[in-house]
mmCIF file of C-alpha atoms in Angstrom:
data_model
loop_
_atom_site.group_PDB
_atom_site.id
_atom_site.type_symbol
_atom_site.label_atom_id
_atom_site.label_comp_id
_atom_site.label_asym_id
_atom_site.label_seq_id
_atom_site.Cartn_x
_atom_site.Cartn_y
_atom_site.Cartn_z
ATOM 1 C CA UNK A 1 -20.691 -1.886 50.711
ATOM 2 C CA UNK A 2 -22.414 1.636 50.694
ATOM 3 C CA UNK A 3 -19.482 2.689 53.210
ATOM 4 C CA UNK A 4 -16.694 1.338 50.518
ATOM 5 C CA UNK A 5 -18.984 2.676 48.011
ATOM 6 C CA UNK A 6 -18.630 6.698 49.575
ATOM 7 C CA UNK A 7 -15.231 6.401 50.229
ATOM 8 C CA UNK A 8 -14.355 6.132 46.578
ATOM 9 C CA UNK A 9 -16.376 8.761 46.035
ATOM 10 C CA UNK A 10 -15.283 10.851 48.592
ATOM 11 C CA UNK A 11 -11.472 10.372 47.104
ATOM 12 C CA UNK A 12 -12.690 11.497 43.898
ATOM 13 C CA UNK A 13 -14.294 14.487 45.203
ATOM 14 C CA UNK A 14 -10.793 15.250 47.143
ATOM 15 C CA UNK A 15 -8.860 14.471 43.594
ATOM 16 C CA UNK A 16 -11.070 16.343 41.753
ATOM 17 C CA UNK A 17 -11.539 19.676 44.534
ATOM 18 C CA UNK A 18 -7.236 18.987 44.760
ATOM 19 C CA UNK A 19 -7.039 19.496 40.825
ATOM 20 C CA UNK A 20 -9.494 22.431 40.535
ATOM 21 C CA UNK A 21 -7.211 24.591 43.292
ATOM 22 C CA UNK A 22 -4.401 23.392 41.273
ATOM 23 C CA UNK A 23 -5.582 24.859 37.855
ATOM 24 C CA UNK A 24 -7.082 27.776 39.687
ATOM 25 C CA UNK A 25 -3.672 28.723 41.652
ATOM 26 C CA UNK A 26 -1.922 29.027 38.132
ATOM 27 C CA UNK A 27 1.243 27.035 39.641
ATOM 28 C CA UNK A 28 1.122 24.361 36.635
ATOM 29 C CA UNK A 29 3.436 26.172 34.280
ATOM 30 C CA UNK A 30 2.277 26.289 30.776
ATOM 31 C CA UNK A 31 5.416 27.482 29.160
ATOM 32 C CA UNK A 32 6.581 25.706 26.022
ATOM 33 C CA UNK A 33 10.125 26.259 27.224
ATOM 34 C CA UNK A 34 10.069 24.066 29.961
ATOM 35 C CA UNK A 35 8.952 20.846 28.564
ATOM 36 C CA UNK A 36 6.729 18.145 29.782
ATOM 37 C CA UNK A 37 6.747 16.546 32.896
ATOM 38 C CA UNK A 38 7.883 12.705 32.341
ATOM 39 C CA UNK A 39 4.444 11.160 33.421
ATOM 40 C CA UNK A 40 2.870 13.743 31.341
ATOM 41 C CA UNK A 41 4.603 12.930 28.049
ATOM 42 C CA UNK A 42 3.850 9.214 29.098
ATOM 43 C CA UNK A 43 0.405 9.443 29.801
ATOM 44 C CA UNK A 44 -0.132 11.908 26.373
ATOM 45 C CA UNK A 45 2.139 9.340 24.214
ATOM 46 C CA UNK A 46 0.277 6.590 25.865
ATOM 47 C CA UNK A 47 -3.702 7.637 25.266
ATOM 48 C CA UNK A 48 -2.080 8.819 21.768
ATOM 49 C CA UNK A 49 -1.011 4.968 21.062
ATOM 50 C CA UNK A 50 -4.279 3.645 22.313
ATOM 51 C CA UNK A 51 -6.536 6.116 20.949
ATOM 52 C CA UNK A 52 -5.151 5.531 17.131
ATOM 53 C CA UNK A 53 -5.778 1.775 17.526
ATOM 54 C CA UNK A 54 -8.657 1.858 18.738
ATOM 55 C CA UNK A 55 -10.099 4.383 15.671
ATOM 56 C CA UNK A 56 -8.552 2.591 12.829
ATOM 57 C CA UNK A 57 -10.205 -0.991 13.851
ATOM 58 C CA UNK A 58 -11.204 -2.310 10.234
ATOM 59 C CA UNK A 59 -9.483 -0.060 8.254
ATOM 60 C CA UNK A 60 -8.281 -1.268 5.640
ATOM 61 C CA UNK A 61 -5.248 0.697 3.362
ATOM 62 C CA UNK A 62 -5.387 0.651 -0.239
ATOM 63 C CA UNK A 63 -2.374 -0.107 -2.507
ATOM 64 C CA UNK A 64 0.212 2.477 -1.938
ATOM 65 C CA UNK A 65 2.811 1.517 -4.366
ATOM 66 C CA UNK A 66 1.854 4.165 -7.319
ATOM 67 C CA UNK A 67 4.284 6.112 -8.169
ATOM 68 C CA UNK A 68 2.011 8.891 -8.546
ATOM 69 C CA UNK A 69 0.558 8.911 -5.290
ATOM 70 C CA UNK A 70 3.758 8.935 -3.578
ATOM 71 C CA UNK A 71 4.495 12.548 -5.773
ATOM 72 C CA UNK A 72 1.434 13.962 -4.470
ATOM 73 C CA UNK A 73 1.956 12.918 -1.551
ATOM 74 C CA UNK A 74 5.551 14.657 -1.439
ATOM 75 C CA UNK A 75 4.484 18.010 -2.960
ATOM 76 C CA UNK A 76 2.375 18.763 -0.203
ATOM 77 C CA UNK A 77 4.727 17.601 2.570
ATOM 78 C CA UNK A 78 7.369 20.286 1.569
ATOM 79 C CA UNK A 79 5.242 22.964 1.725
ATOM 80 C CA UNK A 80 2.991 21.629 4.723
ATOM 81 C CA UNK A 81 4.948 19.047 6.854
ATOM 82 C CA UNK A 82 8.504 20.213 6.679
ATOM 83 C CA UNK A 83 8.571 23.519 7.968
ATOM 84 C CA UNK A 84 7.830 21.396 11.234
ATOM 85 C CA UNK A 85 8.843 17.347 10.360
ATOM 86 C CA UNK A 86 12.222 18.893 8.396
ATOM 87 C CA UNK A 87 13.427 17.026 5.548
ATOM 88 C CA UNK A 88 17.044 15.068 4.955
ATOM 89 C CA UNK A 89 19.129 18.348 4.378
ATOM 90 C CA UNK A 90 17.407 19.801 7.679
ATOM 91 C CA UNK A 91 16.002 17.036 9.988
ATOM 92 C CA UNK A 92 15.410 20.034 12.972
ATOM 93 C CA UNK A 93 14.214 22.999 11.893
ATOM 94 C CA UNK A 94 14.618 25.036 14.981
ATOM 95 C CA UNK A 95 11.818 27.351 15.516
ATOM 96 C CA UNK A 96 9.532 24.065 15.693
ATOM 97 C CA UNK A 97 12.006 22.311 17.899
ATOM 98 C CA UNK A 98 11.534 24.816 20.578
ATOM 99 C CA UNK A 99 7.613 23.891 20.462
ATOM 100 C CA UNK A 100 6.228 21.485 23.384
ATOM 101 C CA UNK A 101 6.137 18.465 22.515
ATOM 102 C CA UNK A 102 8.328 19.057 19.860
ATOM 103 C CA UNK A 103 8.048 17.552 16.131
ATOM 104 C CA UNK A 104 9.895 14.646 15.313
ATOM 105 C CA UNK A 105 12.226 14.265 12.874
ATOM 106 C CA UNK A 106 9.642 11.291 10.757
ATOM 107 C CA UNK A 107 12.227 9.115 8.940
ATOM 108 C CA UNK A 108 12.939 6.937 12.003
ATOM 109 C CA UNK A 109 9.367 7.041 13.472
ATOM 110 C CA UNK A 110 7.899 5.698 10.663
ATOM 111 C CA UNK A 111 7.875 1.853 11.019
ATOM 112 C CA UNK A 112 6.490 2.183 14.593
ATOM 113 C CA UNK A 113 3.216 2.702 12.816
ATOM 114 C CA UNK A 114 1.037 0.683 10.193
ATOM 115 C CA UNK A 115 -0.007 2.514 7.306
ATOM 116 C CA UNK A 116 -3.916 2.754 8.559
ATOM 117 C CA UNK A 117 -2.650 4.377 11.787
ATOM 118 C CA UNK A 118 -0.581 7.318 9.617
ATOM 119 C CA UNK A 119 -3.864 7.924 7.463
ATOM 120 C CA UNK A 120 -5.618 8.378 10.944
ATOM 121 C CA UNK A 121 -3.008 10.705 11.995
ATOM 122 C CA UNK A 122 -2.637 12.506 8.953
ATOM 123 C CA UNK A 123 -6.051 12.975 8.325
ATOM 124 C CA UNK A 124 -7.531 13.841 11.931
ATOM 125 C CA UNK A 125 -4.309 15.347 13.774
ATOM 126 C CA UNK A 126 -3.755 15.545 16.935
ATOM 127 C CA UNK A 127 -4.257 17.414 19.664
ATOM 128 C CA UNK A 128 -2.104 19.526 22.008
ATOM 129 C CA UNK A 129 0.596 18.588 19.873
ATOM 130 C CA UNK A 130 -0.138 21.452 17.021
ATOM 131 C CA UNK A 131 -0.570 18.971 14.642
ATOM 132 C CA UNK A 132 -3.533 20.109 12.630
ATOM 133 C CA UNK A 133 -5.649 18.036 10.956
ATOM 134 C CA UNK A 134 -6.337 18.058 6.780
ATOM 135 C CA UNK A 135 -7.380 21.042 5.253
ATOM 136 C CA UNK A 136 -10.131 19.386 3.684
ATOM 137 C CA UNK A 137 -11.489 16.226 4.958
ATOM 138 C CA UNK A 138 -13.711 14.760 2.226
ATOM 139 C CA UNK A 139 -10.222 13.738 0.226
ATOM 140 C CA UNK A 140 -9.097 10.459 1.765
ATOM 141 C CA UNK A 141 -7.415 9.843 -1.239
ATOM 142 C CA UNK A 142 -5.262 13.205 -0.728
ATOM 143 C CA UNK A 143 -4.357 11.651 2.596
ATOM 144 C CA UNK A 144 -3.561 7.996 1.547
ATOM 145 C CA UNK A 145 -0.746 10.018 -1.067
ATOM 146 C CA UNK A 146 0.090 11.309 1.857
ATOM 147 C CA UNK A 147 0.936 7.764 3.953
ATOM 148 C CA UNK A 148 2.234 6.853 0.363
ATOM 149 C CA UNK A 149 5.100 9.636 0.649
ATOM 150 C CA UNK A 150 5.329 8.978 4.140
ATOM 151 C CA UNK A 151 6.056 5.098 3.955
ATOM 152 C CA UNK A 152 8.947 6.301 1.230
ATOM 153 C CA UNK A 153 10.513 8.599 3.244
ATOM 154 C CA UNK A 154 13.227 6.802 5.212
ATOM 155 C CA UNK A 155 14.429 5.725 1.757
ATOM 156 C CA UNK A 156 15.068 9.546 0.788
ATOM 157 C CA UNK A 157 18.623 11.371 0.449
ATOM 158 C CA UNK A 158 18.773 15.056 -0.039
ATOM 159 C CA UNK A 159 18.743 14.960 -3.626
ATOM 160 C CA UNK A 160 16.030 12.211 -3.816
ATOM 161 C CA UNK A 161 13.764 14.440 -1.654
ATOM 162 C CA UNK A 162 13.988 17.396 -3.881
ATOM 163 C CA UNK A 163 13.831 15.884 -6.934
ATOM 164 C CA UNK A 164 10.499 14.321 -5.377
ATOM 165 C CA UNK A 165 9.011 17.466 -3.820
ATOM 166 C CA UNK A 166 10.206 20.457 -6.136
ATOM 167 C CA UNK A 167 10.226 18.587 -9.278
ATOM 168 C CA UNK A 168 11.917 21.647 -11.651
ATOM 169 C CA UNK A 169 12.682 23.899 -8.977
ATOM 170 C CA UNK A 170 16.388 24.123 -8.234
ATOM 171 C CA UNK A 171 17.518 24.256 -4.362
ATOM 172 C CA UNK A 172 17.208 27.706 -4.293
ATOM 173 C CA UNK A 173 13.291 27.717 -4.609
ATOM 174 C CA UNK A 174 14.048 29.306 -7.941
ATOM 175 C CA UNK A 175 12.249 27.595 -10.943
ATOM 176 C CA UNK A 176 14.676 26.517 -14.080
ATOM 177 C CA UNK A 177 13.375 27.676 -16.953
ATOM 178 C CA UNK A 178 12.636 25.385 -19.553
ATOM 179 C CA UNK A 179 14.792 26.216 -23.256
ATOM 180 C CA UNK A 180 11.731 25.328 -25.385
ATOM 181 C CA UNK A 181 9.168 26.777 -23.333
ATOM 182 C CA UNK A 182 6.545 28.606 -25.041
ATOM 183 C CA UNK A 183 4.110 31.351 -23.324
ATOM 184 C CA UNK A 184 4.945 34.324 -21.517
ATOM 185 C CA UNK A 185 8.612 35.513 -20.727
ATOM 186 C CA UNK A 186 8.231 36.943 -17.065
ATOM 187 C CA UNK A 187 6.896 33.560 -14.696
ATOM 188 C CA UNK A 188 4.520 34.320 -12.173
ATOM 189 C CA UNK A 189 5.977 34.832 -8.588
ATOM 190 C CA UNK A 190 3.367 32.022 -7.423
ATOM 191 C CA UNK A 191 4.796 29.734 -9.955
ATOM 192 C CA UNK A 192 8.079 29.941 -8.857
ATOM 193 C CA UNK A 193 7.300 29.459 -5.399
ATOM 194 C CA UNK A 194 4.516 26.917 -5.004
ATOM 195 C CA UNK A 195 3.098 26.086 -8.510
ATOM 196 C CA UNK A 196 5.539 24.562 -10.407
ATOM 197 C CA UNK A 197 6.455 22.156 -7.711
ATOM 198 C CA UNK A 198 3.641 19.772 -8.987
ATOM 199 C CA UNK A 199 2.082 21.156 -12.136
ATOM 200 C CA UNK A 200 5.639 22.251 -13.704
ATOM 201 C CA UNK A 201 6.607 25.713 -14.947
ATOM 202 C CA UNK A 202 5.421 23.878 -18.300
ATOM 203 C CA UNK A 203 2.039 23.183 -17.015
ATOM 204 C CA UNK A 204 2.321 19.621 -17.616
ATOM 205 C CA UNK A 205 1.795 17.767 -14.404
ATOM 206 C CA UNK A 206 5.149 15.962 -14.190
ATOM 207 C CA UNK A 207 4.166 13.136 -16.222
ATOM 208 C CA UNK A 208 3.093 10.879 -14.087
ATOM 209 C CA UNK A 209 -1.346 12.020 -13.744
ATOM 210 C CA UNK A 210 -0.876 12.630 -9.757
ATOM 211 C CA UNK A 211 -1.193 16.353 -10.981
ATOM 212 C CA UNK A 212 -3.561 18.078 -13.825
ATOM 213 C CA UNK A 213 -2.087 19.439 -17.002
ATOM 214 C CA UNK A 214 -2.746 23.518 -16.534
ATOM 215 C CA UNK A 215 -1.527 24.174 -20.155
ATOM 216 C CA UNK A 216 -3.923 25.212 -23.147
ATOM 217 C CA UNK A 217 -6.962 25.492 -20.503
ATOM 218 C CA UNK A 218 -8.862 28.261 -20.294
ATOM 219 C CA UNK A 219 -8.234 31.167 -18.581
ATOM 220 C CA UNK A 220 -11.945 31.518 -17.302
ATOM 221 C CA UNK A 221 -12.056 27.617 -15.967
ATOM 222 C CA UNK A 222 -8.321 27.920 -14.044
ATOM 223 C CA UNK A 223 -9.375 31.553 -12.363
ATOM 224 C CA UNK A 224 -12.592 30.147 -11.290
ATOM 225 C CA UNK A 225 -11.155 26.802 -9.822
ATOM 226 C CA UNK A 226 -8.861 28.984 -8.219
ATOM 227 C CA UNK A 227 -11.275 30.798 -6.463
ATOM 228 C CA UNK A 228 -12.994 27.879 -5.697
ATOM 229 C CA UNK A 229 -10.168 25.970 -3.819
ATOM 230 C CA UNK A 230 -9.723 29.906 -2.030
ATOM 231 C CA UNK A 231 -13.480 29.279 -0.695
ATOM 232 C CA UNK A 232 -13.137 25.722 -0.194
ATOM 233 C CA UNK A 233 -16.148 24.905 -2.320
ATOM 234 C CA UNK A 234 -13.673 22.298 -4.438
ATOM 235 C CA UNK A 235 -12.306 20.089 -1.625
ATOM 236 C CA UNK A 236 -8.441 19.857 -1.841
ATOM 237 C CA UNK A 237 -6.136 19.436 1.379
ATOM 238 C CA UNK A 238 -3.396 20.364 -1.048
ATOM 239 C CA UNK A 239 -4.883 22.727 -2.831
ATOM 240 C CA UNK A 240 -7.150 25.260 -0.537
ATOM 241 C CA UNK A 241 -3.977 26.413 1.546
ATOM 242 C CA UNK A 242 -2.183 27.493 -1.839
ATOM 243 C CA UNK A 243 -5.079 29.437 -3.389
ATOM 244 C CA UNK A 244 -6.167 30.647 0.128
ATOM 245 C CA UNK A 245 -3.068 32.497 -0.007
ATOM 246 C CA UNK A 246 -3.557 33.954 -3.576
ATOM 247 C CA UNK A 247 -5.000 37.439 -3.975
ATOM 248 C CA UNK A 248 -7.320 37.790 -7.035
ATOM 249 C CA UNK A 249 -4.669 39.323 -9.279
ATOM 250 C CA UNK A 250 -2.491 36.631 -8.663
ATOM 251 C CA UNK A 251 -5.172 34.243 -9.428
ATOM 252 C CA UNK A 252 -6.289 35.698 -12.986
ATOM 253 C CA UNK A 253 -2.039 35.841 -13.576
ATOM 254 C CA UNK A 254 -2.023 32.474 -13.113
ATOM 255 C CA UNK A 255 -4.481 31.577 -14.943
ATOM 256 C CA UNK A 256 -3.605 33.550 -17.912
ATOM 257 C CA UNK A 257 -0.167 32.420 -17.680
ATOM 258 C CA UNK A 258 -0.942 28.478 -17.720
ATOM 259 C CA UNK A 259 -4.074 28.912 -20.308
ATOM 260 C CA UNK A 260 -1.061 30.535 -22.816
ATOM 261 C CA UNK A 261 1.255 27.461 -22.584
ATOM 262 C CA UNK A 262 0.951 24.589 -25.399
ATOM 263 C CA UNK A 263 -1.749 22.575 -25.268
ATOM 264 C CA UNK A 264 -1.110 18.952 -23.774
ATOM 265 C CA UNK A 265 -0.607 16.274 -26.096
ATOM 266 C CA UNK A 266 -2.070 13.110 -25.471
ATOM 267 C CA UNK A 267 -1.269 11.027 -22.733
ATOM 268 C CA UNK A 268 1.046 7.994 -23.462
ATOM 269 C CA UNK A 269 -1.624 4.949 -23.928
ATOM 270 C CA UNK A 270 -1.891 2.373 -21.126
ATOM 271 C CA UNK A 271 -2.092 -1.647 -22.114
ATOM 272 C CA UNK A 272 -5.888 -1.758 -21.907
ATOM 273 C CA UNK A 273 -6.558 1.792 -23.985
ATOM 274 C CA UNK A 274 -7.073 0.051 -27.530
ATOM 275 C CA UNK A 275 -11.064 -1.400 -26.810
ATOM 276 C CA UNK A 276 -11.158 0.945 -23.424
ATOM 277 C CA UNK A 277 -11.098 3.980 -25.505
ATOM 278 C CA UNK A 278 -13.638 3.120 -28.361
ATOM 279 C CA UNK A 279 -16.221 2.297 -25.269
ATOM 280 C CA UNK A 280 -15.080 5.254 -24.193
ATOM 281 C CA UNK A 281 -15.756 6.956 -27.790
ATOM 282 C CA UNK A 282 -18.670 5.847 -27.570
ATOM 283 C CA UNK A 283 -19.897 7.102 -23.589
ATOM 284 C CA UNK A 284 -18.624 10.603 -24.811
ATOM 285 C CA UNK A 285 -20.027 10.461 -27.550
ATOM 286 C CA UNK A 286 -23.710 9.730 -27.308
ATOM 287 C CA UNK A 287 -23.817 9.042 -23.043
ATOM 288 C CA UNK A 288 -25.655 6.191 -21.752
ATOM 289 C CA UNK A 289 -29.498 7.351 -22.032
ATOM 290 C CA UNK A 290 -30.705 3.884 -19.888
ATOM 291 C CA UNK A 291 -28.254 4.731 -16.927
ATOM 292 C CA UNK A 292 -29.050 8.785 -17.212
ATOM 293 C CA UNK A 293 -25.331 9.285 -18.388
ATOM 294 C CA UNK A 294 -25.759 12.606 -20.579
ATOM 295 C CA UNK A 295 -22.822 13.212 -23.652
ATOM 296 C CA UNK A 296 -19.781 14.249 -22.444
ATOM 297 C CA UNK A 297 -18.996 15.930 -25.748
ATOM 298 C CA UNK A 298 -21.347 18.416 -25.550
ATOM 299 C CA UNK A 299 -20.042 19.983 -22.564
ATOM 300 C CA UNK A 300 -15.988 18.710 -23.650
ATOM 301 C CA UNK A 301 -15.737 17.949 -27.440
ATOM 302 C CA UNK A 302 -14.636 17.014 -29.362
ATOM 303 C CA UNK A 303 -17.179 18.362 -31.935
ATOM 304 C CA UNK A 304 -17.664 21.745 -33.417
ATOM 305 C CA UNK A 305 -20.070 22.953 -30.925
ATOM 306 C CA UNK A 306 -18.974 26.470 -29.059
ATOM 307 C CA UNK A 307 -18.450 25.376 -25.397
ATOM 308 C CA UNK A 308 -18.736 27.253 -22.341
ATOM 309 C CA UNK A 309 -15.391 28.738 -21.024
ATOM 310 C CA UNK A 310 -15.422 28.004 -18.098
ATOM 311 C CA UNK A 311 -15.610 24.232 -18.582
ATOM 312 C CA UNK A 312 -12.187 22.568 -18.738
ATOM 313 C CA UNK A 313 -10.447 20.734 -21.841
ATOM 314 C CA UNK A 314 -9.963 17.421 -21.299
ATOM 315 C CA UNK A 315 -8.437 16.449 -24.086
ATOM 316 C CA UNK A 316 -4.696 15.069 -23.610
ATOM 317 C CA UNK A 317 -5.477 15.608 -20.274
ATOM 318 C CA UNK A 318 -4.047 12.113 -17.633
ATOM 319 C CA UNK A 319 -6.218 9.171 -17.580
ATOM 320 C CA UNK A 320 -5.667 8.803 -14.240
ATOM 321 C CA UNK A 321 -6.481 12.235 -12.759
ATOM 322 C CA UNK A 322 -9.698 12.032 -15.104
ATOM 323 C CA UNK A 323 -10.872 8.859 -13.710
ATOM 324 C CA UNK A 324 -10.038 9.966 -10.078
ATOM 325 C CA UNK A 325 -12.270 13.080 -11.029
ATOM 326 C CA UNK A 326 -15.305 11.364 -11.987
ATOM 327 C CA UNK A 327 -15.030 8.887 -9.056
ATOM 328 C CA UNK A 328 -15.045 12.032 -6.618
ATOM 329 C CA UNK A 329 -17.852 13.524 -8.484
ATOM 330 C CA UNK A 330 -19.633 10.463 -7.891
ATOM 331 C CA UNK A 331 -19.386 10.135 -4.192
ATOM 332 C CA UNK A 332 -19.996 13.693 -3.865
ATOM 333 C CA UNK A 333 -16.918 14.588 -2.321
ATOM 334 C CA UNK A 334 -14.984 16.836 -4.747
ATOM 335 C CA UNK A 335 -17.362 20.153 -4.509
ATOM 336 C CA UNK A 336 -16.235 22.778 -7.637
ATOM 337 C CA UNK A 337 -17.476 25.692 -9.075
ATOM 338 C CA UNK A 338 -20.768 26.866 -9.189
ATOM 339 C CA UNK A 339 -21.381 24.463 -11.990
ATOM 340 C CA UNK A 340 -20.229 21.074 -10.516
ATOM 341 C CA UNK A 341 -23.685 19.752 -9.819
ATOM 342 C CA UNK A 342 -23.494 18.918 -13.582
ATOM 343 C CA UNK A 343 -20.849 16.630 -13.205
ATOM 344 C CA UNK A 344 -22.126 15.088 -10.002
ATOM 345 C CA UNK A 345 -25.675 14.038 -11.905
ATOM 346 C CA UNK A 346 -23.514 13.271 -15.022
ATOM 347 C CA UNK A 347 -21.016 10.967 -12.865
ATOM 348 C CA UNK A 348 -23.902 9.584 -10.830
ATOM 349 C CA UNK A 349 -25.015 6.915 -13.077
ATOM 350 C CA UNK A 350 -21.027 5.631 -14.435
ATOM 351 C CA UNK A 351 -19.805 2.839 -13.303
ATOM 352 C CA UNK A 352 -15.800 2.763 -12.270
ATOM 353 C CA UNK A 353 -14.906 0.813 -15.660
ATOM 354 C CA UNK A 354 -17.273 3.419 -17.591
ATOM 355 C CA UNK A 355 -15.108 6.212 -15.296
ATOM 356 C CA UNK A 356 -12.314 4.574 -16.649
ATOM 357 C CA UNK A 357 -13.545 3.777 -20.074
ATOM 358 C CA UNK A 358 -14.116 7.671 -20.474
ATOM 359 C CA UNK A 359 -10.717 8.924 -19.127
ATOM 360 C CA UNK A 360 -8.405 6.563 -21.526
ATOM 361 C CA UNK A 361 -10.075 8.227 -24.604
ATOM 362 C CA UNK A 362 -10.212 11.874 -23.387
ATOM 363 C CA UNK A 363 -6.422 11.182 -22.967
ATOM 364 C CA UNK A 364 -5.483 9.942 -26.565
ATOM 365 C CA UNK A 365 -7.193 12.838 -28.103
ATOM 366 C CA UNK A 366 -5.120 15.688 -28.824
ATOM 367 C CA UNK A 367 -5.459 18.784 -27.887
ATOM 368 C CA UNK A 368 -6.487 19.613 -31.737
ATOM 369 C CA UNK A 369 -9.663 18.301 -31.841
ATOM 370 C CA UNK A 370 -10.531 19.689 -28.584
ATOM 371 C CA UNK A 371 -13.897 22.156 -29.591
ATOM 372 C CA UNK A 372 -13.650 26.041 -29.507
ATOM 373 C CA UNK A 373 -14.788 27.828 -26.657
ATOM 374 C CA UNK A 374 -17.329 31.303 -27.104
#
C-alpha cells in the first residue's frame, strides 16, 4: 500500500516538475492568433458547464416577462454586449472575432442555458474568456433585465433590435428630434450618443418605468447623481460605465439640459391605483410614526414647503421605478449621494405594499403640485 501510495505521488511530482519546465521554457504559445488547442477548449468549455451548475443550485429566476425589464435589459446590451456578442445587422463584429476564444454570436446559444445559469454568467463573468463581470454587483435586478433581453433575443430582426435598444435614435446613432419638443435647441453630444437610448431626447423614460423621467428635475439632483454613478457610490451596472465616461462639464450640460424639459405628467394609473394611492396619500403625507416611516412630503411635496435641490421630484414620476427605488433603499443596495442614508432609514421600516402604496400616488400627481425648491 505505502509503495502504491509513493508511486502516485511520485507521478504527480513528475507531472507537476514536467509542467513547471513547460511554462518556464515559454514553448506554450500564448498568441490569440493561433487558437486553442482542441482538449484545451474542451476542458475550458467543460469546467465552464460544470462550474455554472454547480453555483446556481437553488436559484431560483423571477418572472421575466415585463416588458420593461426586457428594455433595460436591451439598452445596456447595445452599448455593453454588442461591440463583442454583435447584434442581427452584424452577428461578427471582427475585431472581437479575432480574440481567443472568440465571442459568440448569442441568438443560437441561448436555449443551451436556463435562465438562472445566464444571470450567473452575466453577473459574475468569466474568466480567460474577457468576459467581465457587472459593473456593479449589488443590482441583481439590473442583471435579471439583462437574462430578460437575453431570453428575447433570438426573436429579434434588425429593426426589432433597434427599435428595442436605441428607442428614438435613428440607425445612424443620430437622435430624431422630436417636433414639439420644448427646452434647449442644441442636444447634448452625450444625449445623442448614449442618453437618449433609454431616457429619450424628451426625458421621458420611454413609457414603459424601466427608465426614470429626467425632465423638470433639478439641475442640482441630476449633476449630483451623475457624479455619483461616476464614483460608484449609487450602484448601477448600467449606469456607472456611462457617467464614468462623462467629464464634469458634460455632466452639469446634462443636467441642465434634462432639468429644462417639461415636467412629466402623471403616469397612466394601474388597476389597483384608486384605494393604493389614498394609502399612499396618506404614508406621504403624515409617514407611519409606529413603524419609524418619517413624511415623505416634507422632503418631496407636495406642500408649500421650500425643498432642498438636490432632492428629486417625484411627482409624475413611474410607479414602477419608484417602488423598485424604495425596495433597493431598503436592502441597502442602491448607495446615492451623500444624502441617501435618509432614504435608507426612511425605506427601512415600509413594507413592499407600503413601497408600492407610495409609488402609485407619487405617480398620479402632476408635476404642478410638486413643491418649489430654494
Amino acid at each position: 500500500m505505502k509503495r502504491w501510495l509513493f508511486g502516485i505521488a511520485g507521478l504527480f511530482a513528475v507531472f507537476g516538475f514536467g509542467g513547471a519546465l513547460v511554462a518556464v521554457s515559454g514553448i506554450i504559445p500564448i498568441k490569440a492568433s493561433s487558437g486553442h488547442w482542441a482538449i484545451t477548449r474542451w476542458f475550458l468549455n467543460f469546467s465552464k458547464e460544470r462550474s455554472v451548475a454547480t453555483h446556481t443550485l437553488g436559484l431560483e429566476a423571477p418572472s421575466l416577462d415585463d416588458p420593461g425589464l426586457v428594455l433595460k435589459g436591451a439598452g445596456h446590451y447595445d452599448t455593453g454586449c454588442r461591440p463583442c456578442h454583435g447584434n442581427p445587422a452584424l452577428p461578427q463584429p471582427q475585431i472581437a472575432w479575432k480574440m481567443t476564444p472568440p465571442p459568440p454570436y448569442l441568438p443560437p446559444r441561448i436555449s443551451e442555458w436556463q435562465p438562472d445559469e445566464l444571470f450567473y454568467i452575466v453577473k459574475h463573468g468569466i474568466k480567460f474568456t474577457g468576459m467581465p463581470a457587472w459593473p456593479s454587483l449589488q443590482r441583481d435586478d439590473e442583471v435579471w433585465a439583462m437574462v430578460a433581453f437575453l431570453r428575447r433575443f433570438p426573436e429579434l430582426d434588425a429593426a426589432e433590435y433597434r427599435r428595442l435598444t436605441q428607442g428614438e435614435a435613428a440607425p445612424s446613432g443620430e437622435v430624431a428630434q422630436l417636433p414639439d419638443l420644448e427646452g434647449p435647441e442644441r442636444v447634448p453630444r452625450a444625449i445623442t450618443t448614449s442618453c437618449a437610448r433609454c431616457h429619450g431626447v424628451d426625458g421621458l423614460g420611454r413609457g414603459l418605468g424601466a427608465f426614470p423621467k429626467l425632465a423638470g428635475q433639478t439641475p442640482a439632483y441630476l449633476d449630483l447623481s451623475l457624479q455619483a454613478f461616476a464614483r460608484g457610490t449609487r450602484h448601477s451596472g448600467i449606469m456607472q460605465p456611462v457617467a464614468a465616461g462623462l467629464s464634469r462639464e458634460e455632466m452639469g450640460e446634462l443636467a441642465r439640459y434634462y432639468a429644462s424639459l417639461q415636467e412629466p405628467s402623471p403616469s397612466p394609473p394601474h388597476q389597483e391605483a384608486t384605494s393604493a394611492i389614498e394609502r399612499g396619500k396618506a404614508i406621504a403625507s403624515r409617514g407611519i410614526p409606529s413603524q419609524r416611516v418619517p413624511s415623505c412630503a416634507d422632503c418631496h411635496g407636495p406642500g408649500a414647503t421650500r425643498r432642498n435641490p438636490v432632492y428629486p421630484e417625484l411627482a409624475g414620476q413611474y410607479a414602477d421605478y419608484l417602488a423598485l427605488q424604495l425596495e433597493l433603499f431598503k436592502k441597502n443596495v442602491r448607495g446615492g449621494t451623500d444624502y441617501a442614508h435618509i432614504m435608507r432609514r426612511a425605506a427601512a421600516g415600509l413594507t413592499r405594499e407600503q413601497m408600492r402604496d407610495v409609488a402609485l400616488y407619487y405617480a398620479s400627481l402632476p408635476a404642478a403640485t410638486a413643491p418649489p425648491t430654494r
